[in-house]
Coordinates of C-alpha atoms in Angstrom, one line a residue:
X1 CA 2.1 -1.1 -0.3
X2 CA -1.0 0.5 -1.5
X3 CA -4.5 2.6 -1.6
X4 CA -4.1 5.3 1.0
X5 CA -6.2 8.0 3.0
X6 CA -5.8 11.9 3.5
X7 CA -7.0 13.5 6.5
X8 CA -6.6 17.1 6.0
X9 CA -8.2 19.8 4.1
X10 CA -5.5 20.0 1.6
X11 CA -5.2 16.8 1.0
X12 CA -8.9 16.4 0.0
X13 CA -8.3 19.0 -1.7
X14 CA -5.2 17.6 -3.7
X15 CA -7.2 14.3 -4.5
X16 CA -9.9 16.8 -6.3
X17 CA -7.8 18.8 -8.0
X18 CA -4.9 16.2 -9.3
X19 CA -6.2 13.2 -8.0
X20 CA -6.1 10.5 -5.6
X21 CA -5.0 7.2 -5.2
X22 CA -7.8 4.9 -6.0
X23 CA -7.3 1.8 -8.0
X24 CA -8.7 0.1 -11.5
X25 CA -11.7 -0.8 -12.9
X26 CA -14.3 1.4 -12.6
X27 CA -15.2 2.9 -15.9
X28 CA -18.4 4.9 -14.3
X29 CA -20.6 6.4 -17.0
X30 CA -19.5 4.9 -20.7
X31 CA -17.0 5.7 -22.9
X32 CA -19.5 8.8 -24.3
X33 CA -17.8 11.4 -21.6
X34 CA -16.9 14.6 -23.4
X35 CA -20.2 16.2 -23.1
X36 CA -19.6 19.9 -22.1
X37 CA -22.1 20.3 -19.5
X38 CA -20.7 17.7 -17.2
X39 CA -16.9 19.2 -17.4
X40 CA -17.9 22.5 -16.9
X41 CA -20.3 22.0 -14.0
X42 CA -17.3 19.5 -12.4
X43 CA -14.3 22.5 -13.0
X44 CA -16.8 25.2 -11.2
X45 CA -17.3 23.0 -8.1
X46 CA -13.8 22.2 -7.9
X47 CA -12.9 25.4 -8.3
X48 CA -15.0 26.6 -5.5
X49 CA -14.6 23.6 -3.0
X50 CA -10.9 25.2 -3.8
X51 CA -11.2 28.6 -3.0
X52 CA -13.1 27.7 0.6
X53 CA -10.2 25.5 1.8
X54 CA -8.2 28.2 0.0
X55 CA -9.6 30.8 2.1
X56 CA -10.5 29.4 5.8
X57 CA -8.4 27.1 6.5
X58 CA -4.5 26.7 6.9
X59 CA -4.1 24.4 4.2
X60 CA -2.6 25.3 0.8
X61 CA -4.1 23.3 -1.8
X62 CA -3.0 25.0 -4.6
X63 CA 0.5 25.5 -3.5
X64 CA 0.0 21.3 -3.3
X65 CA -1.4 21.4 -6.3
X66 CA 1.2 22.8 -8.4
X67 CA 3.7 20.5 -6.7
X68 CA 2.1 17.5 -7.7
X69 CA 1.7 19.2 -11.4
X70 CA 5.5 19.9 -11.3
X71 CA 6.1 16.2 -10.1
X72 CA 3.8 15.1 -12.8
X73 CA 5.7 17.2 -16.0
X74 CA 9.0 16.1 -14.2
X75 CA 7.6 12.4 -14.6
X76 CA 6.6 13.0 -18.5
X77 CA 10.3 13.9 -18.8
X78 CA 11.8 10.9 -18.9
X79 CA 11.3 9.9 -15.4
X80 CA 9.8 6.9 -15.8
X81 CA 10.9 3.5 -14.9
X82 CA 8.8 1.7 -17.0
X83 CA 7.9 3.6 -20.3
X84 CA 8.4 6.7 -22.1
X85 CA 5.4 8.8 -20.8
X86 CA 2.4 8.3 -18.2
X87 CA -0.1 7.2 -21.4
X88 CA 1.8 4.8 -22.1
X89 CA 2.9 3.4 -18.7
X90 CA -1.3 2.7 -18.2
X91 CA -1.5 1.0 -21.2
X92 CA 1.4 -0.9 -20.3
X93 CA -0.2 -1.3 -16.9
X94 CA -3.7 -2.1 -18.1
X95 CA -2.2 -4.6 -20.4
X96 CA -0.4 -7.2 -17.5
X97 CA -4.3 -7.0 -15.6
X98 CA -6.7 -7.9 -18.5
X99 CA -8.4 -10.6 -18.5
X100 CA -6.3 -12.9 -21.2
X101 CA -3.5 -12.5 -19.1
X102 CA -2.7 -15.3 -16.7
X103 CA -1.7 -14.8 -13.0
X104 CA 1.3 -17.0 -14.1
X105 CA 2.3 -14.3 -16.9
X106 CA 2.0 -11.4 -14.5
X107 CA 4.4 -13.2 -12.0
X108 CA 6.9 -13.5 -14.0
X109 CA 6.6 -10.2 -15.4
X110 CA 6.3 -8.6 -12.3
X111 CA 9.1 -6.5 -12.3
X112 CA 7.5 -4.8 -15.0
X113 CA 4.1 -4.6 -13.4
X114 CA 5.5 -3.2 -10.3
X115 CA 7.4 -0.8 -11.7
X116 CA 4.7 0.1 -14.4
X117 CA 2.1 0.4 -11.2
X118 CA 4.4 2.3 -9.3
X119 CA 5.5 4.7 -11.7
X120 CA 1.7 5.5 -11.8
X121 CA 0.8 5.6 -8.4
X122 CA 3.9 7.4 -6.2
X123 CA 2.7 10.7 -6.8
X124 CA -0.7 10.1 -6.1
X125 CA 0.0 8.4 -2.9
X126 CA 2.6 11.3 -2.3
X127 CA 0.1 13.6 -2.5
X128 CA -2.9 12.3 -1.2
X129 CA -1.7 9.8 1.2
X130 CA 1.6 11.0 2.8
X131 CA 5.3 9.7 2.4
X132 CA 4.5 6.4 4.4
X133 CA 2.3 3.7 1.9
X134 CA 0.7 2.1 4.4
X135 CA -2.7 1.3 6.3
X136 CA -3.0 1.4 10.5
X137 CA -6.5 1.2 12.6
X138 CA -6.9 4.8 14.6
X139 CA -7.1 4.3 18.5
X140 CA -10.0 7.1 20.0
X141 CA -8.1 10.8 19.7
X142 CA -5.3 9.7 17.2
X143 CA -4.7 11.9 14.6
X144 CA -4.1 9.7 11.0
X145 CA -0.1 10.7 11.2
X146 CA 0.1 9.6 14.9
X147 CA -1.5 6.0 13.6
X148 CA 0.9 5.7 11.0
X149 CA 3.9 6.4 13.1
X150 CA 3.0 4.1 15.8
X151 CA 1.7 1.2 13.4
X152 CA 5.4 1.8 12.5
X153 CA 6.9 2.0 15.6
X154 CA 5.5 -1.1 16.5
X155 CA 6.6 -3.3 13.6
X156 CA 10.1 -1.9 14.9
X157 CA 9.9 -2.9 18.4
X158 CA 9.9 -6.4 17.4
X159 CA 13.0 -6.0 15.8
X160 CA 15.1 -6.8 18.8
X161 CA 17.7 -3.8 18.1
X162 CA 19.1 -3.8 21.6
X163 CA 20.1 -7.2 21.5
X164 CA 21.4 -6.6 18.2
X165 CA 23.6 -3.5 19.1
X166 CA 25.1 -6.0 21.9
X167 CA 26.5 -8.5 18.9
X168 CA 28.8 -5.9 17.7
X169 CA 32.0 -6.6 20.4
X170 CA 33.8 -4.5 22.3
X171 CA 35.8 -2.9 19.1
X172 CA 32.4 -0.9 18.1
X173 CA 32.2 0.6 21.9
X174 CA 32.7 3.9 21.8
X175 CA 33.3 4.8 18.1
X176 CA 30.7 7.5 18.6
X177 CA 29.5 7.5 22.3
X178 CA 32.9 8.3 23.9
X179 CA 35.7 6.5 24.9
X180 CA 36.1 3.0 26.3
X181 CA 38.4 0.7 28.2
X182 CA 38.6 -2.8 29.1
X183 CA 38.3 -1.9 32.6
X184 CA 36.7 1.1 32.8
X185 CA 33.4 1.4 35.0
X186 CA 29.9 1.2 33.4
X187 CA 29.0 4.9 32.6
X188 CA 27.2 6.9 30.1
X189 CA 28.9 6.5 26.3
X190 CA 30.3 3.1 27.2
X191 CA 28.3 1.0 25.0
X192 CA 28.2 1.3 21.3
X193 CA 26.1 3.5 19.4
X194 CA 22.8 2.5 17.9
X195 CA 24.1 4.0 14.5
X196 CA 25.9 1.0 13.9
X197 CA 23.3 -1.5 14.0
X198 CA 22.2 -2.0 10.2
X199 CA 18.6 -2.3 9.5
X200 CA 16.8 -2.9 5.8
X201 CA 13.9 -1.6 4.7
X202 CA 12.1 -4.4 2.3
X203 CA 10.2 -2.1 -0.5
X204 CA 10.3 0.7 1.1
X205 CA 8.7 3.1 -1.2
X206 CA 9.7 6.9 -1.1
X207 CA 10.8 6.0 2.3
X208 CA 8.6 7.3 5.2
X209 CA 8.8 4.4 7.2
X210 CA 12.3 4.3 7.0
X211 CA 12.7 7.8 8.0
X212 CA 10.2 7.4 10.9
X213 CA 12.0 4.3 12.0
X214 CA 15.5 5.7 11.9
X215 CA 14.3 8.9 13.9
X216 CA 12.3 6.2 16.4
X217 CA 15.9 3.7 17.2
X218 CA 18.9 5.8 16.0
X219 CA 19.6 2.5 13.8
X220 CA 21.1 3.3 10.4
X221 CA 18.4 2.0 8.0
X222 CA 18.9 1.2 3.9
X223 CA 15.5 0.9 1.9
X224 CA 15.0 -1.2 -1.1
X225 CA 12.7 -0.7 -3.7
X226 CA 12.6 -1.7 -7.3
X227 CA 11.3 1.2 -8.8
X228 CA 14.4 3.9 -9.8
X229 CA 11.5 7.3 -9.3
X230 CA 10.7 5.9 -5.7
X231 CA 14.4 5.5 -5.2
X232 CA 15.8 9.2 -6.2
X233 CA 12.5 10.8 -4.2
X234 CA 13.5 9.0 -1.2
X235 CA 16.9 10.3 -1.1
X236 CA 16.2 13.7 -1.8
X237 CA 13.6 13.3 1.1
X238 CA 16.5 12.2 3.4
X239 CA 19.2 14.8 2.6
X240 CA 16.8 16.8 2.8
X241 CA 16.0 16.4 7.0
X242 CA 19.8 17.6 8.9
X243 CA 18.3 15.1 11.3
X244 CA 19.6 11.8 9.5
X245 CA 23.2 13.7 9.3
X246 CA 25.7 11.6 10.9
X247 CA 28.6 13.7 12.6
X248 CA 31.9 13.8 10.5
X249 CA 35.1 12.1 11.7
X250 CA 32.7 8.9 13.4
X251 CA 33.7 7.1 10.5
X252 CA 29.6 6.5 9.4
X253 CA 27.5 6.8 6.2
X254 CA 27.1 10.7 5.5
X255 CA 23.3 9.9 6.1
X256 CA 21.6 7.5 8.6
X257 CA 19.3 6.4 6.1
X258 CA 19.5 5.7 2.4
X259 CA 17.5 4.3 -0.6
X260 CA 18.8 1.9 -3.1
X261 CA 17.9 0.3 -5.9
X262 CA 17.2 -3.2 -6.2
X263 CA 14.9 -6.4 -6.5
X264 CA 14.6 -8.0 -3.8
X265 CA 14.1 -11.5 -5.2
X266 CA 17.7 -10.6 -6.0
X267 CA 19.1 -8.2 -3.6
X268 CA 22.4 -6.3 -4.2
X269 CA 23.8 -7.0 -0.7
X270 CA 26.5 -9.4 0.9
X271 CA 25.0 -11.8 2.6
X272 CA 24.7 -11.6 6.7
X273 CA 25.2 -7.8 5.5
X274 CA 22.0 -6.7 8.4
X275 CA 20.8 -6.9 11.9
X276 CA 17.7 -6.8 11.3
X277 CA 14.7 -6.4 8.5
X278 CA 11.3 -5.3 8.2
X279 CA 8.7 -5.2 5.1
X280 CA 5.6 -3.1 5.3
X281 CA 2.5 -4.2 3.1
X282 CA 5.5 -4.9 0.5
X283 CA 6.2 -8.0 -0.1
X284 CA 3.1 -8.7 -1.7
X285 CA 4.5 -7.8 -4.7
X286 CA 6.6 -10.4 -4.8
X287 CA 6.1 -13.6 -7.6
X288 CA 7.3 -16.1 -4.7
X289 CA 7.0 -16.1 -1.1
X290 CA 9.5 -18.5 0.1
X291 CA 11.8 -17.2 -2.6
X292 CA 11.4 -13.4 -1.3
X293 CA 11.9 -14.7 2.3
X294 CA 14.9 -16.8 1.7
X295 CA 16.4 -13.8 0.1
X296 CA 15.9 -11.6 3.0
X297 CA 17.0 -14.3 5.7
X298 CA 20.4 -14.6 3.1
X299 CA 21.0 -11.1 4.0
X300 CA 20.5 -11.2 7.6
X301 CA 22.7 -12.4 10.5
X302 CA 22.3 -15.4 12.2
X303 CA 19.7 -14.5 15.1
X304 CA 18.7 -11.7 13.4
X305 CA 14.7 -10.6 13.2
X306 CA 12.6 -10.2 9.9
X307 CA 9.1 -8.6 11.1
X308 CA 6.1 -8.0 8.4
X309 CA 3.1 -6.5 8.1
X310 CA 1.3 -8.7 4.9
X311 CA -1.3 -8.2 2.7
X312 CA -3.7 -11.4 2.7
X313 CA -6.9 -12.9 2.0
X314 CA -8.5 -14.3 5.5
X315 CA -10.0 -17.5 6.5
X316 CA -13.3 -15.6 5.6
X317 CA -12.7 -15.4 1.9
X318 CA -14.5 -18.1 -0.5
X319 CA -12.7 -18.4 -4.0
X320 CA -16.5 -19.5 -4.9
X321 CA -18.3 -16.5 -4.0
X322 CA -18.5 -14.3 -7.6
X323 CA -18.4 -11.1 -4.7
X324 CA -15.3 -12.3 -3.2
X325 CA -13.6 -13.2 -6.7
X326 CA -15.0 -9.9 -7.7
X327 CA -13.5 -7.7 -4.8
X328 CA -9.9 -9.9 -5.4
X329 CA -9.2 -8.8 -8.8
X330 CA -10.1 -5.6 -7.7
X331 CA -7.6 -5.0 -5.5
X332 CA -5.1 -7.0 -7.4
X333 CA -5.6 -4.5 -10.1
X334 CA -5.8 -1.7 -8.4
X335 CA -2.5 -2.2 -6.2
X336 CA -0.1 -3.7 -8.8
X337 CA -0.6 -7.4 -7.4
X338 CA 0.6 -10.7 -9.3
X339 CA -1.7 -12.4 -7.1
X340 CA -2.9 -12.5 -3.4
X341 CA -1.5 -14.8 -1.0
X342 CA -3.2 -16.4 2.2
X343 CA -2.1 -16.0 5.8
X344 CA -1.5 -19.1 5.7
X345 CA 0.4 -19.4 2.7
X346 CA 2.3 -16.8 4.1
X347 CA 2.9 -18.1 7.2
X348 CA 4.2 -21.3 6.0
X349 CA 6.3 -19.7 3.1
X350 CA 8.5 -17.9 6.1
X351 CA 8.8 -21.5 7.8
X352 CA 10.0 -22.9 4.7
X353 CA 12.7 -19.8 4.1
X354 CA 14.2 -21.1 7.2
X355 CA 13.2 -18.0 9.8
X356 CA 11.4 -19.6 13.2
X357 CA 8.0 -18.6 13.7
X358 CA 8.3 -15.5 17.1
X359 CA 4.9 -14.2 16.7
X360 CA 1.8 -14.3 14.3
X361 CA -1.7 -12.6 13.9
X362 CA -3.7 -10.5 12.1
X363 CA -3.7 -6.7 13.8
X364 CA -6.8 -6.0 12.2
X365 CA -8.5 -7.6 15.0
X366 CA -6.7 -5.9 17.7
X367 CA -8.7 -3.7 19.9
X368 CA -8.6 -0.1 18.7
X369 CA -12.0 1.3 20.3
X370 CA -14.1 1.0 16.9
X371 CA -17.1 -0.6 14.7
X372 CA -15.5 -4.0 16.0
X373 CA -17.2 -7.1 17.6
X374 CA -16.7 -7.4 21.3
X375 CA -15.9 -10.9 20.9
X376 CA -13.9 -11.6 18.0
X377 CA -12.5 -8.1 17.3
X378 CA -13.7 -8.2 14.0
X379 CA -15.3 -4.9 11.8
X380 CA -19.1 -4.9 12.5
X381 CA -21.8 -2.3 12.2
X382 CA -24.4 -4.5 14.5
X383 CA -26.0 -3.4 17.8
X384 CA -23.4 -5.1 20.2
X385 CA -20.4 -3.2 18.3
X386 CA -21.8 0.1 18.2
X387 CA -22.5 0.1 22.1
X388 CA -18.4 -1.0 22.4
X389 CA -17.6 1.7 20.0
X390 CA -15.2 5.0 21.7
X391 CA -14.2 6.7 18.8
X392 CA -11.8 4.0 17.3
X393 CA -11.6 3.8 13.4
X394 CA -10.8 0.6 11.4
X395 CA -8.0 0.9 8.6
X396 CA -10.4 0.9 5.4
X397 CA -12.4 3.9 6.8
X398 CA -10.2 6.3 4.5
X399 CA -11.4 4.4 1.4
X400 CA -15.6 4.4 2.0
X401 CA -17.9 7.2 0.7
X402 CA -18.7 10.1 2.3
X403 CA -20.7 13.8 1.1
X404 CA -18.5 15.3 3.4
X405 CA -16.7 17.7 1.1
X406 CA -13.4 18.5 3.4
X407 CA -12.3 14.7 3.0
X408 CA -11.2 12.4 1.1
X409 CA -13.6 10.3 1.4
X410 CA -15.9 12.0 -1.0
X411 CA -14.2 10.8 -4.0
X412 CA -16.2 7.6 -3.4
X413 CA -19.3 8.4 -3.8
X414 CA -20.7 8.5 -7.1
X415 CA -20.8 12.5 -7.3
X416 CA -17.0 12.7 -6.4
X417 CA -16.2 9.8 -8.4
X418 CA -17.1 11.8 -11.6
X419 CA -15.9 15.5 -10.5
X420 CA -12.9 13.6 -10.0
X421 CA -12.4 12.1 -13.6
X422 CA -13.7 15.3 -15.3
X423 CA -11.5 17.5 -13.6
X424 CA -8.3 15.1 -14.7
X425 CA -9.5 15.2 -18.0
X426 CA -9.8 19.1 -18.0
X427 CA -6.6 19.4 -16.5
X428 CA -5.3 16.9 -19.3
X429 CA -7.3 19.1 -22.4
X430 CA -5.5 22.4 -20.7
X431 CA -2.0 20.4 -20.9
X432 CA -2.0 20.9 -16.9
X433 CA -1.5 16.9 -16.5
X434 CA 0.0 14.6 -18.8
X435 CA -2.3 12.6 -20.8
X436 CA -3.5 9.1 -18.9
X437 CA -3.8 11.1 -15.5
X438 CA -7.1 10.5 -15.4
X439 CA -7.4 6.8 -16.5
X440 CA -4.6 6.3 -13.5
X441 CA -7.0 8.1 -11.1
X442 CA -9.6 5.3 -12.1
X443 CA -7.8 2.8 -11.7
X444 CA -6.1 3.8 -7.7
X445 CA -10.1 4.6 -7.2
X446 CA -11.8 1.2 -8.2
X447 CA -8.9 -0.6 -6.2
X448 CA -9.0 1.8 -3.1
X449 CA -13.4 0.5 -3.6
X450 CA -11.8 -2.8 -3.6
X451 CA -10.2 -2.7 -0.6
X452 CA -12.6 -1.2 1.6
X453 CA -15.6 -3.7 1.3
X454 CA -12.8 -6.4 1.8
X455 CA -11.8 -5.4 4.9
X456 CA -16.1 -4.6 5.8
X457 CA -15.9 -8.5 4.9
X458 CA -13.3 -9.5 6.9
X459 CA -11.9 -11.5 3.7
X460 CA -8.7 -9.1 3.1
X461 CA -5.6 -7.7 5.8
X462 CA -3.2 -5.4 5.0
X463 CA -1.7 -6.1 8.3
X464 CA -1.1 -9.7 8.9
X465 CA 2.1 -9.5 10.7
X466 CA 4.8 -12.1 11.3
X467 CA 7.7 -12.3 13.2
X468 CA 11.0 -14.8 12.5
X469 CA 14.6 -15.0 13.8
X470 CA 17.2 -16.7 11.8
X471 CA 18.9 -19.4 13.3
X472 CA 22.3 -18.6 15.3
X473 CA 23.5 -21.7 13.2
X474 CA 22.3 -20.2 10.3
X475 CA 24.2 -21.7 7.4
X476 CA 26.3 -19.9 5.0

């Protein structure tokens, strides 16, 4: 799901030059923009924050750059899910978040909204985020890919995959690892290969969790997502890595891991098709919680484990505070949200689906050295949290201001805020980007501002995570 962080020199540098994820609303300085002096003075220090990252440091920003331009003119081209060009797909956008429209329209549009959102934002996120669409605190000396991966890693550990691969009889044992008899000794290659354990990928994006995951178990992992531009990028991704290349003659999938098409409040599977399911920060797209559950436990195996990582409001969050109200629609409209959903609401939706309950809480609060209260866990900036603090960053740190030029973060403040939308619209006037680049940069910007002063709150997660089984009497 949605508003991401880069941590390297080319990717600040990408979010400069063709922009970064950062969601809706913020319409900084009028409608009266085109004056000359402002566009010029913005393309002369992009151009030389460019030519320093350019020069002394490994990244390529402009070989990034012209990627993301390519991906953007392939886009104009027809590529869109949800409209006929990019301009049009932010007006179509923009339309399903003003203010006459209800949350109860936007649900049951949301197919429309999602794929309008995400036909916006992939390339954004692709290029200024990384393949995986996600959030994750940073332990002390963890790089931002090595907190991605485990975040990851850890959703799939509590997939119970070993206990899954020991459901599959005696006829699976030894397809791939060797031969097999009845009476053989226990040896090496005498149980079944993890290849043939089926996983699903709920909303997987352009399919970096599912990539990660598959290389992390060996299970053979299929990603759904509704939106047809996320679908064809995530299969190009995986033929693209020999590692996900299963060996001819086993009688398996030519790939290991796959994307597919599909909604899933409706998903195009048989039912009991998979051992096991996970959803990262996607499922708040959905119009119905117990409806989007139900659907995934149909799908499962009895005894089978869905794990989640959910975006919520907390305990914290007061429907009567305008701030709170405020920083909600924000992020709603920033991340292509109907509406958001409590923990509790949550929580009880998965009950109600008919998975039981294994394991809830909110990982925000998990230790990770940072800005956190000693106590609670919680993000604080007060005395007692600093003295705890070992180099630990919280999730939202990605999305606050900085002046430091070589990150991301410097889109935020109000100085990068406006060299960002200037250089979009320059990049638009020269035909570089397609036209409504920049009013898409706006609107990933005010939702990525949304985000991070929830989470300095306390009143949003993006990581509530929940764990169910389905029954072993599961019905039908």
């Amino acid at each position: 799901a949605p508003s991401r962080t880069a941590l390297s020199a080319t990717a600040t540098t990408t979010a400069t030059m063709a922009g970064f994820r950062t969601p809706p609303s913020f319409r900084g300085g009028g409608g009266n923009d085109s004056l000359l002096s402002p566009l010029v003075l913005s393309a002369a220090a992009t151009l030389a924050a460019t030519v320093v990252v350019q020069l002394v440091t490994p990244a390529d920003p402009w070989g990034k750059s012209r990627r993301f331009l390519r991906q953007l003119r392939r886009q104009e081209k027809g590529n869109l899910t949800s409209a006929s060009n990019v301009e049009s797909s932010v007006g179509e956008y923009e339309r399903l978040h003003a203010g006459e429209t209800s949350v109860e329209e936007r649900n049951s549009d949301y197919a429309n909204l999602v794929n309008s959102y995400y036909d916006l934002a992939t390339l954004f996120y692709e290029w200024g985020w990384g393949a995986s669409f996600h959030f994750s605190n940073r332990h002390p000396h963890e790089s931002f890919d090595e907190a991605t991966r485990r975040h990851e890693f850890y959703l799939a550990s509590k997939l119970n995959l070993a206990g899954a691969l020991g459901t599959l009889g005696d006829a699976a044992k030894g397809r791939t690892n060797g031969s097999y008899e009845e009476d053989e000794a226990v040896r090496e290659g005498s149980t079944p290969s993890m290849a043939l354990v089926k996983v699903l990928d709920v909303g997987c994006g352009i399919g970096g969790p599912m990539r990660n995951i598959c290389k992390f178990t060996g299970a053979d992992v299929t990603g759904l997502t509704l939106n047809q531009y996320q679908v064809d990028r995530g299969n190009e991704l995986c033929r693209a890595d020999a590692h996900f290349k299963n060996n001819k003659g086993d009688g398996l999938p030519e790939v290991r891991c796959r994307s597919v098409q599909g909604d899933f409040m409706k998903q195009p599977f048989e039912a009991s098709s998979f051992d096991a399911a996970y959803a990262i920060e996607a499922t708040c797209h959905a119009p119905d919680r117990v409806g989007c559950y139900s659907e995934i436990r149909r799908v499962l195996k009895p005894g089978a484990v869905f794990a989640c990582y959910e975006w919520c409001l907390t305990d914290e969050y007061d429907a009567g505070n305008p701030e709170h109200a405020a920083i909600k629609k924000q992020i709603e409209e920033g991340d292509g949200l109907p509406d958001i959903a409590t923990t509790h609401h949550c929580l009880t939706a998965l009950k109600k689906a008919g998975f039981e309950i294994l394991e809830e809480r909110d990982l925000v609060n998990d230790e990770y050295g940072g800005w956190q209260d000693p106590v609670t866990g919680e993000y604080s900036t007060k005395k007692e949290a600093c003295k705890h603090r070992r180099g630990g960053k919280p999730w939202m740190l990605p999305l606050m201001p900085s002046w430091n030029p070589f990150t991301q973060r410097f889109q935020f403040n109000w100085l990068g805020l406006r060299l960002t939308k200037y250089s979009l619209k320059v990049m638009e006037f020269l035909r570089l980007a397609p036209a409504g680049t920049s009013r898409t940069q706006i609107l990933l910007q005010s939702g990525g501002m949304g985000l991070a002063r929830g989470g300095e709150l306390g009143i949003f997660t993006p990581m509530y995570l929940m764990v169910g089984r389905v029954p072993l009497d599961k019905a039908g």
